[in-house]
Structures are given as C-alpha cells and as structure tokens.
N, CA, C and O of each residue as an XYZ file, in Angstrom:
640
protein
N     123.139    -57.310    150.995
C     124.048    -58.062    151.604
C     125.190    -58.249    150.258
O     124.785    -58.771    149.219
N     126.360    -57.866    150.356
C     127.383    -58.276    149.171
C     127.839    -59.798    149.354
O     127.739    -60.459    150.387
N     128.371    -60.216    148.106
C     129.082    -61.718    148.029
C     130.197    -61.908    149.331
O     130.242    -63.094    149.657
N     130.969    -61.168    150.030
C     131.608    -61.631    151.238
C     130.686    -61.763    152.555
O     130.786    -62.499    153.538
N     129.696    -60.709    152.178
C     128.876    -60.887    153.422
C     128.052    -62.296    153.726
O     127.639    -62.781    154.779
N     127.999    -62.684    152.530
C     127.035    -63.961    152.326
C     128.024    -65.121    152.385
O     127.444    -66.198    152.520
N     129.346    -65.206    152.323
C     130.332    -65.799    152.316
C     130.418    -66.048    154.136
O     130.903    -66.950    154.820
N     129.929    -65.189    154.361
C     130.496    -65.180    156.326
C     129.315    -65.841    157.204
O     129.268    -66.549    158.209
N     128.271    -65.183    156.211
C     126.825    -66.019    156.767
C     127.136    -67.614    156.625
O     127.162    -68.417    157.558
N     127.351    -67.875    155.325
C     127.397    -69.317    154.620
C     128.245    -70.076    156.089
O     127.831    -70.995    156.796
N     129.336    -69.422    156.178
C     130.379    -69.788    157.054
C     129.841    -69.926    158.585
O     130.343    -70.829    159.255
N     128.817    -69.063    159.207
C     128.107    -69.587    160.377
C     127.313    -70.755    160.053
O     127.218    -71.638    160.905
N     126.740    -70.876    158.955
C     126.175    -72.245    158.543
C     126.611    -73.591    158.834
O     125.996    -74.514    159.368
N     128.188    -73.507    158.229
C     129.095    -74.233    158.176
C     129.285    -74.743    159.665
O     129.364    -75.968    159.754
N     129.364    -74.111    160.716
C     130.017    -73.739    161.824
C     128.847    -74.382    162.621
O     129.090    -75.061    163.618
N     127.649    -74.182    162.209
C     126.037    -75.288    162.255
C     125.990    -76.497    162.388
O     125.493    -77.193    163.274
N     126.775    -76.856    161.050
C     126.595    -77.965    160.685
C     127.553    -78.769    161.517
O     127.193    -79.889    161.878
N     128.722    -78.317    161.855
C     129.811    -78.748    162.352
C     129.144    -79.349    163.928
O     129.314    -80.498    164.335
N     128.526    -78.486    164.508
C     128.059    -78.304    165.632
C     127.387    -79.571    165.988
O     127.646    -80.133    167.051
N     126.477    -80.073    165.084
C     125.656    -80.933    164.574
C     126.411    -82.294    164.244
O     126.002    -83.391    164.623
N     127.311    -82.135    163.655
C     128.164    -83.503    163.720
C     128.784    -84.013    164.975
O     129.148    -85.173    165.171
N     128.862    -82.975    165.831
C     130.063    -82.852    166.988
C     128.710    -83.122    168.283
O     129.048    -83.001    169.460
N     127.539    -83.405    168.021
C     126.596    -84.284    169.006
C     125.850    -82.720    169.548
O     125.181    -82.726    170.581
N     126.018    -81.572    168.840
C     125.392    -80.193    169.612
C     123.822    -79.861    169.127
O     122.973    -80.724    168.902
N     123.678    -78.758    169.043
C     122.365    -78.407    168.193
C     122.979    -77.735    167.401
O     124.143    -77.379    167.586
N     122.294    -77.453    166.393
C     122.655    -77.070    164.905
C     122.917    -75.330    164.769
O     122.353    -74.636    163.923
N     123.814    -74.857    165.712
C     124.031    -73.311    165.557
C     125.077    -72.999    165.516
O     125.726    -73.718    166.275
N     125.924    -71.991    164.832
C     127.172    -71.237    164.774
C     126.945    -70.304    164.740
O     125.770    -69.963    164.607
N     128.161    -69.214    164.862
C     128.192    -68.287    164.810
C     129.617    -67.594    164.725
O     130.538    -68.297    165.141
N     129.985    -66.214    164.212
C     131.141    -65.752    163.938
C     131.132    -64.165    164.169
O     130.065    -63.553    164.121
N     132.224    -63.582    164.396
C     132.357    -62.193    164.658
C     133.311    -61.975    163.531
O     134.220    -62.776    163.315
N     133.098    -60.771    162.717
C     133.748    -60.394    161.951
C     133.994    -58.687    162.132
O     133.121    -57.903    162.503
N     135.649    -58.264    161.710
C     136.014    -57.056    162.069
C     135.315    -56.160    160.934
O     134.639    -56.734    160.080
N     135.478    -54.632    160.903
C     135.241    -53.622    159.967
C     135.661    -54.241    158.689
O     134.713    -54.363    157.913
N     136.664    -54.619    158.289
C     137.168    -55.011    157.128
C     136.495    -56.049    156.625
O     136.547    -56.154    155.400
N     135.763    -56.994    157.321
C     135.203    -58.335    156.917
C     136.100    -59.766    157.510
O     135.729    -60.935    157.408
N     137.231    -59.313    158.075
C     138.117    -60.389    158.437
C     137.161    -61.148    159.744
O     136.426    -60.515    160.501
N     137.388    -62.695    159.784
C     137.064    -63.264    160.867
C     138.406    -63.393    162.173
O     139.596    -63.689    162.276
N     137.117    -62.896    163.085
C     137.471    -62.446    164.534
C     137.596    -63.795    165.287
O     138.651    -64.152    165.812
N     136.521    -64.480    165.304
C     136.038    -65.361    166.015
C     134.984    -66.014    165.680
O     133.936    -65.427    165.411
N     135.160    -67.894    165.632
C     134.104    -68.420    165.236
C     133.965    -69.616    166.545
O     134.898    -70.115    167.174
N     132.693    -69.841    166.686
C     132.133    -70.773    167.671
C     130.966    -71.625    167.314
O     129.943    -71.133    166.836
N     131.103    -72.837    167.531
C     129.767    -73.836    167.414
C     128.981    -73.610    168.773
O     129.459    -72.984    169.719
N     127.426    -74.322    168.763
C     127.060    -74.437    170.064
C     127.947    -75.282    170.729
O     128.633    -76.211    170.301
N     127.833    -74.849    171.750
C     128.651    -75.430    172.941
C     127.857    -76.564    174.313
O     128.517    -76.937    175.283
N     126.700    -76.867    174.148
C     125.697    -77.312    174.950
C     126.915    -78.502    175.431
O     127.464    -78.348    176.522
N     127.272    -79.626    174.590
C     127.982    -80.887    174.974
C     129.176    -80.194    175.158
O     129.443    -79.172    174.526
N     130.075    -80.811    176.180
C     129.841    -82.126    176.599
C     129.715    -81.708    178.217
O     129.757    -82.604    179.060
N     129.559    -80.302    178.614
C     129.576    -79.846    179.873
C     127.760    -79.908    180.215
O     127.384    -80.146    181.363
N     126.754    -79.668    179.086
C     125.347    -79.740    179.347
C     125.103    -78.230    179.608
O     124.082    -77.888    180.206
N     126.054    -77.270    179.157
C     125.994    -75.667    179.298
C     124.806    -75.158    178.631
O     125.085    -74.922    177.456
N     123.502    -74.872    178.927
C     122.338    -74.599    178.511
C     122.473    -73.158    177.854
O     121.836    -72.872    176.840
N     123.631    -71.954    178.699
C     123.922    -71.148    178.126
C     125.070    -70.816    177.064
O     125.568    -69.723    176.794
N     125.331    -72.031    176.564
C     126.377    -71.723    175.788
C     126.074    -72.085    174.231
O     126.202    -73.088    173.529
N     125.630    -70.822    174.061
C     124.907    -70.780    172.733
C     126.026    -70.066    171.928
O     126.802    -69.232    172.394
N     125.993    -70.514    170.662
C     127.172    -70.147    169.874
C     127.292    -68.406    170.015
O     128.208    -67.825    170.596
N     126.360    -67.883    169.468
C     126.258    -66.281    169.805
C     126.709    -65.789    171.129
O     127.643    -64.989    171.192
N     126.170    -66.170    172.070
C     126.737    -65.654    173.595
C     128.242    -66.042    173.760
O     128.996    -65.238    174.308
N     128.798    -67.478    173.220
C     130.122    -67.728    173.283
C     131.046    -66.600    172.254
O     132.057    -66.137    172.783
N     130.841    -66.312    171.329
C     131.142    -65.284    170.209
C     130.894    -63.930    171.350
O     131.885    -63.199    171.359
N     130.105    -63.602    172.019
C     129.889    -62.178    172.782
C     131.109    -62.201    174.005
O     131.823    -61.245    174.308
N     131.132    -63.497    174.579
C     131.923    -63.534    175.827
C     133.304    -63.264    175.432
O     134.025    -62.443    175.999
N     133.669    -64.042    174.360
C     135.307    -64.128    173.827
C     135.270    -62.621    173.434
O     136.256    -61.923    173.671
N     134.112    -62.074    172.813
C     134.766    -60.892    172.243
C     135.065    -59.710    173.294
O     135.997    -58.905    173.288
N     133.880    -59.862    174.295
C     133.957    -58.571    175.090
C     135.206    -58.684    175.871
O     135.342    -57.684    176.574
N     136.329    -59.679    176.028
C     137.296    -60.081    176.824
C     138.494    -59.664    175.465
O     139.599    -59.227    175.790
N     138.271    -59.781    174.528
C     139.479    -59.700    173.580
C     139.278    -58.294    173.002
O     140.245    -57.938    172.329
N     138.409    -57.512    173.071
C     138.370    -56.124    172.182
C     137.815    -55.184    172.816
O     137.024    -55.635    173.645
N     137.882    -53.814    172.801
C     137.218    -52.856    173.456
C     135.814    -52.599    172.911
O     135.591    -53.028    171.779
N     134.998    -52.065    173.451
C     133.642    -51.853    173.129
C     133.881    -51.029    172.107
O     133.394    -51.612    171.138
N     134.497    -49.680    171.627
C     134.643    -49.123    170.660
C     134.901    -49.599    169.595
O     134.405    -49.132    168.569
N     135.819    -50.742    169.581
C     136.132    -51.317    168.363
C     134.836    -52.230    167.716
O     134.538    -52.310    166.524
N     134.072    -52.978    169.021
C     133.235    -53.835    168.480
C     132.151    -53.394    167.942
O     131.512    -54.091    167.153
N     131.829    -52.331    168.242
C     130.728    -51.182    167.774
C     130.717    -51.187    166.407
O     129.745    -50.862    165.725
N     132.072    -51.651    165.877
C     132.053    -51.620    164.002
C     131.953    -52.829    163.541
O     131.985    -53.070    162.335
N     131.806    -53.825    164.555
C     132.119    -55.365    164.010
C     130.835    -56.084    163.596
O     129.788    -55.537    163.940
N     130.781    -56.864    163.128
C     129.196    -57.907    162.591
C     129.530    -59.219    163.182
O     130.575    -59.856    163.052
N     128.302    -59.561    163.960
C     128.327    -61.173    164.447
C     127.086    -61.479    163.113
O     126.065    -60.942    162.683
N     128.063    -62.875    162.783
C     126.911    -63.651    161.782
C     126.779    -64.787    162.296
O     127.587    -65.555    162.818
N     125.164    -64.861    162.017
C     124.705    -66.247    163.025
C     123.735    -67.051    161.882
O     123.047    -66.527    161.006
N     123.941    -68.776    162.239
C     122.987    -69.449    161.640
C     121.503    -68.870    161.879
O     120.742    -68.553    160.965
N     121.273    -68.800    162.970
C     119.647    -68.414    162.839
C     119.942    -67.086    164.057
O     121.033    -66.870    164.583
N     118.953    -66.487    164.255
C     118.502    -65.544    164.958
C     118.827    -65.365    166.357
O     118.065    -66.069    167.019
N     119.678    -64.688    167.128
C     120.009    -64.803    168.461
C     118.606    -64.646    169.058
O     117.641    -63.967    168.706
N     118.815    -65.536    170.125
C     117.721    -65.544    170.961
C     117.678    -64.096    172.339
O     118.499    -63.182    172.407
N     116.615    -64.286    173.170
C     116.850    -63.170    173.958
C     118.180    -63.350    174.873
O     118.676    -62.334    175.363
N     118.633    -64.326    175.060
C     119.811    -64.644    175.848
C     121.188    -63.970    175.141
O     121.926    -63.043    175.473
N     121.166    -64.673    174.279
C     122.150    -64.109    172.893
C     122.281    -62.525    172.957
O     123.242    -61.801    173.217
N     120.989    -62.262    172.632
C     120.609    -60.498    172.007
C     121.364    -59.966    173.234
O     122.459    -59.437    173.040
N     120.848    -60.065    174.551
C     121.400    -59.490    175.619
C     122.859    -59.705    175.706
O     123.414    -58.653    176.027
N     123.429    -60.384    175.590
C     125.159    -60.905    175.349
C     125.442    -60.160    174.142
O     126.671    -60.106    174.087
N     124.988    -59.605    173.225
C     125.643    -58.905    172.197
C     125.518    -57.503    172.510
O     126.380    -56.680    172.201
N     124.212    -57.163    173.256
C     123.984    -55.937    173.207
C     124.726    -55.295    174.533
O     124.862    -54.082    174.693
N     125.139    -56.204    175.367
C     126.140    -55.846    176.757
C     127.454    -55.822    176.405
O     128.226    -55.137    177.076
N     128.032    -56.745    175.026
C     129.468    -56.819    174.456
C     129.495    -55.232    173.454
O     130.555    -54.748    173.057
N     128.519    -54.786    173.259
C     128.809    -53.632    172.491
C     128.518    -54.085    170.744
O     127.986    -53.218    170.051
N     128.768    -55.024    170.288
C     128.907    -55.632    168.985
C     127.740    -54.663    168.167
O     126.697    -54.413    168.771
N     127.943    -54.133    166.799
C     127.278    -52.798    166.392
C     126.279    -53.652    165.323
O     125.207    -53.067    165.167
N     126.381    -54.710    164.675
C     125.743    -55.144    163.868
C     125.222    -56.595    164.096
O     125.556    -57.104    165.166
N     124.505    -57.288    163.307
C     123.982    -58.614    163.701
C     123.335    -58.854    162.470
O     122.597    -57.999    161.980
N     123.598    -60.220    161.788
C     123.014    -60.712    160.450
C     122.969    -62.223    160.869
O     123.820    -62.966    161.357
N     121.690    -62.401    160.507
C     121.218    -64.119    160.592
C     120.471    -64.932    159.442
O     119.743    -64.486    158.555
N     120.706    -65.749    159.602
C     120.013    -66.629    158.694
C     118.359    -67.089    158.889
O     117.403    -66.617    158.274
N     118.341    -67.996    159.780
C     117.053    -68.503    159.958
C     116.139    -67.825    161.221
O     116.474    -68.311    162.301
N     115.195    -66.938    161.313
C     114.296    -66.475    162.136
C     113.959    -67.049    163.244
O     113.428    -68.158    163.183
N     114.195    -66.422    164.509
C     113.485    -67.485    165.886
C     112.029    -68.061    165.581
O     111.601    -69.104    166.076
N     111.240    -67.137    164.588
C     109.792    -67.773    164.534
C     109.945    -69.166    163.462
O     109.443    -70.280    163.613
N     110.665    -68.756    162.545
C     110.845    -70.229    161.570
C     111.278    -71.396    162.364
O     110.803    -72.528    162.271
N     112.403    -70.941    163.304
C     112.912    -72.051    164.095
C     112.078    -72.837    164.940
O     112.166    -74.062    165.025
N     111.287    -72.144    165.551
C     110.311    -72.509    166.620
C     109.430    -73.460    165.746
O     108.873    -74.376    166.352
N     109.227    -73.355    164.355
C     108.277    -73.976    163.439
C     109.272    -75.393    163.300
O     108.774    -76.518    163.253
N     110.347    -75.209    163.260
C     111.059    -76.462    162.856
C     111.276    -77.226    164.187
O     111.273    -78.457    164.192
N     111.397    -76.762    164.912
C     111.918    -77.486    166.192
C     110.877    -77.913    167.083
O     111.179    -78.626    168.040
N     109.572    -77.530    166.867
C     108.123    -78.090    167.619
C     108.484    -77.506    169.005
O     109.046    -76.447    169.286
N     108.023    -78.456    169.761
C     108.043    -78.298    171.619
C     109.400    -79.115    171.856
O     109.478    -79.667    172.954
N     110.372    -79.254    171.067
C     111.571    -80.277    171.491
C     112.206    -79.748    172.746
O     112.636    -78.594    172.736
N     112.302    -80.468    173.797
C     112.702    -80.258    174.593
C     114.225    -79.523    174.933
O     114.468    -78.847    175.932
N     115.037    -79.801    173.980
C     116.560    -79.084    173.680
C     116.369    -78.015    173.543
O     117.155    -77.308    174.173
N     115.268    -77.241    172.682
C     115.190    -75.935    172.265
C     113.761    -75.423    172.620
O     112.890    -75.488    171.752
N     113.509    -74.979    173.706
C     112.573    -74.167    173.960
C     112.026    -72.787    173.528
O     111.449    -72.082    174.356
N     112.197    -72.380    172.227
C     112.593    -71.542    171.366
C     111.515    -70.462    172.087
O     110.423    -70.789    172.552
N     112.043    -69.179    172.070
C     110.781    -67.845    172.496
C     111.006    -67.200    171.275
O     112.026    -66.997    170.616
N     109.735    -66.903    171.110
C     109.153    -66.156    170.219
C     109.663    -64.472    170.633
O     108.775    -63.676    170.938
N     110.847    -64.101    170.619
C     111.163    -62.870    170.886
C     112.127    -62.476    169.917
O     113.335    -62.708    169.954
N     111.534    -61.903    169.109
C     112.927    -61.641    167.885
C     113.852    -60.442    168.510
O     113.472    -59.465    169.155
N     115.255    -60.829    168.103
C     116.588    -60.027    168.645
C     116.336    -58.470    168.635
O     116.814    -57.754    169.516
N     115.506    -57.935    167.528
C     115.346    -56.520    167.384
C     114.208    -56.000    168.542
O     114.347    -54.815    168.845
N     113.430    -56.507    169.026
C     112.805    -56.182    170.377
C     113.604    -56.352    171.402
O     113.356    -55.467    172.220
N     114.576    -57.159    171.827
C     115.591    -57.117    172.594
C     116.651    -55.673    172.616
O     116.992    -54.984    173.578
N     116.982    -55.552    171.201
C     117.687    -54.298    171.451
C     117.296    -53.344    171.407
O     118.039    -52.386    171.620
N     115.615    -53.121    171.039
C     115.013    -51.577    170.930
C     114.751    -51.538    172.088
O     113.922    -50.642    172.245
N     115.148    -52.324    173.620
C     114.736    -52.262    174.602
C     115.759    -51.591    175.247
O     115.608    -51.257    176.422
N     117.157    -51.253    174.424
C     118.329    -50.816    175.133
C     118.672    -49.429    174.767
O     117.827    -48.846    174.088
N     119.791    -48.756    175.095
C     120.163    -47.740    174.664
C     121.280    -47.590    173.455
O     121.605    -46.544    172.894
N     121.746    -48.834    173.224
C     122.430    -48.603    171.875
C     121.914    -49.059    170.585
O     121.114    -49.979    170.409
N     122.552    -48.189    169.553
C     121.840    -48.706    168.590
C     122.445    -50.233    167.881
O     123.673    -50.281    167.959
N     122.084    -50.945    167.496
C     122.315    -52.505    166.993
C     121.514    -52.529    165.675
O     120.292    -52.486    165.537
N     122.328    -52.594    164.886
C     121.653    -53.167    163.307
C     121.573    -54.019    163.076
O     122.570    -54.668    163.391
N     120.591    -54.738    162.456
C     119.933    -56.237    162.383
C     119.644    -56.297    160.921
O     118.959    -55.534    160.240
N     120.330    -57.394    160.573
C     120.041    -57.641    159.106
C     119.170    -59.101    159.092
O     119.903    -59.984    159.538
N     118.151    -59.500    158.807
C     117.604    -60.808    158.687
C     116.198    -61.019    158.717
O     115.389    -60.164    159.078
N     115.918    -62.157    158.338
C     116.391    -63.509    157.976
C     116.992    -63.152    156.530
O     116.590    -62.286    155.753
N     118.066    -64.053    156.373
C     118.857    -64.016    154.887
C     118.849    -65.178    154.596
O     118.702    -65.966    155.531
N     118.981    -65.653    153.396
C     119.599    -67.239    153.242
C     118.924    -67.988    153.994
O     119.480    -68.828    154.702
N     117.370    -67.789    153.972
C     116.342    -68.422    155.054
C     116.665    -69.915    154.695
O     117.287    -70.633    155.478
N     116.180    -70.382    153.383
C     115.868    -71.390    152.984
C     117.218    -72.667    153.145
O     117.105    -73.867    153.394
N     118.475    -71.829    152.888
C     119.521    -72.724    153.030
C     120.022    -72.762    154.665
O     120.649    -73.763    155.010
N     119.779    -71.770    155.610
C     119.580    -71.652    157.131
C     118.296    -72.976    157.615
O     118.776    -73.790    158.404
N     117.394    -73.137    157.385
C     116.550    -74.289    157.594
C     117.109    -75.284    157.027
O     117.519    -76.150    157.800
N     117.200    -75.383    156.382
C     118.149    -76.670    155.622
C     119.429    -77.546    156.852
O     119.930    -78.671    156.845
N     119.509    -76.825    157.415
C     120.537    -77.032    158.319
C     120.127    -77.814    159.723
O     120.848    -78.531    160.415
N     118.710    -77.439    159.926
C     117.927    -78.079    160.749
C     116.793    -79.319    160.689
O     115.998    -79.774    161.511
N     117.142    -79.645    159.227
C     115.936    -80.905    159.153
C     116.638    -82.236    159.335
O     117.611    -82.740    158.775
N     115.913    -82.598    160.200
C     115.877    -84.018    160.607
C     116.808    -83.991    162.226
O     117.024    -84.925    162.998
N     117.226    -82.490    162.322
C     117.647    -82.457    163.688
C     117.138    -82.600    165.272
O     117.708    -82.838    166.337
N     115.606    -82.296    164.815
C     114.991    -81.965    165.993
C     113.480    -83.156    165.891
O     112.290    -82.932    166.116
N     114.067    -84.197    165.535
C     112.819    -85.422    165.470
C     112.941    -86.060    166.562
O     114.045    -86.559    166.779
N     111.987    -86.216    167.450
C     112.159    -86.937    168.653
C     111.682    -88.359    168.591
O     110.746    -88.622    167.835
N     112.168    -89.183    169.225
C     111.953    -90.467    169.744
C     110.063    -90.669    170.142
O     109.368    -90.164    171.023
N     109.801    -91.477    169.206
C     108.416    -91.798    169.688
C     107.995    -92.711    170.999
O     106.807    -92.888    171.272
C-alpha cells in the first residue's frame, strides 16, 4: 500500500470515529476512483432509523451502484475501517466494485466486540464471500490493524 492508499484507509478510520461520536457503531467506508479521488464517504448509519443494514460499506455500495456504471466501479476501491461483513461483501460483489482494502479483520473485530448484541459479528471473511461468486474482487487486509482496533476500544463495553 502506498502513502496515498494509507491516507484513504485512515480516512475510513476517521469516518468510523465520526460514526461513534454521532452515537453509531464505529465503522466507516469510502469509495475511491481509479486515480484515488474520493467519490463517496459514509459512516455507519444504524441510528436514527435503527436500520440494521445501514453498514457503512453497504451504504457506499448502494450509492455507488446508483451513481456509476459497473464497468467504472470495477476500477474503483472501497476502503473500510473493518473487513466487510457477509452482507456488505455481497453488496460490494453485486455492485461490481473491483477492490477492497480494509483495516480490522472480522476475526479481530469479534475478539473486540465479544457477544455484544449490537454487533453479532460473523466469522466469515469477505474473501470467502467473493470467492463464491464469478467476479474477481481483489482484497487487501487487514492493514494498519492496530490503528483500526484502537477505534473500537471502549465502544463495546456492556453495562453490568
């Protein structure tokens, strides 16, 4: 990963921190075009509507599919603060985004969240979801793992 790509991944971390400040779970994602220009940015959007499908990556994928042709999206990269879950990986697949770079792995996320009811993390790597399909989606991650994990510290503590 070059310096600009690290900047873009860290920007997804900033979006995750903003989501946390706004009362949502700490996840963020962005879509960058083939030249590295930021096209779409989204925070986790669970609140205020309590939309359990409003993961940052799914929101980016939905907006991208409405705004750009799949032929263009194949040359784009989705940067995510954490590995896309199975639902988000499916959305990325159907949208046709060609590359994913993520910070925190699903496995490490599960270690951090435990059995928190707001994040019943599935132990299913996005690579497995993509491998089940017919489109080639390049995946890089986990990247900047410790920085990505820091965003979650204290976010998943449950009241006793």
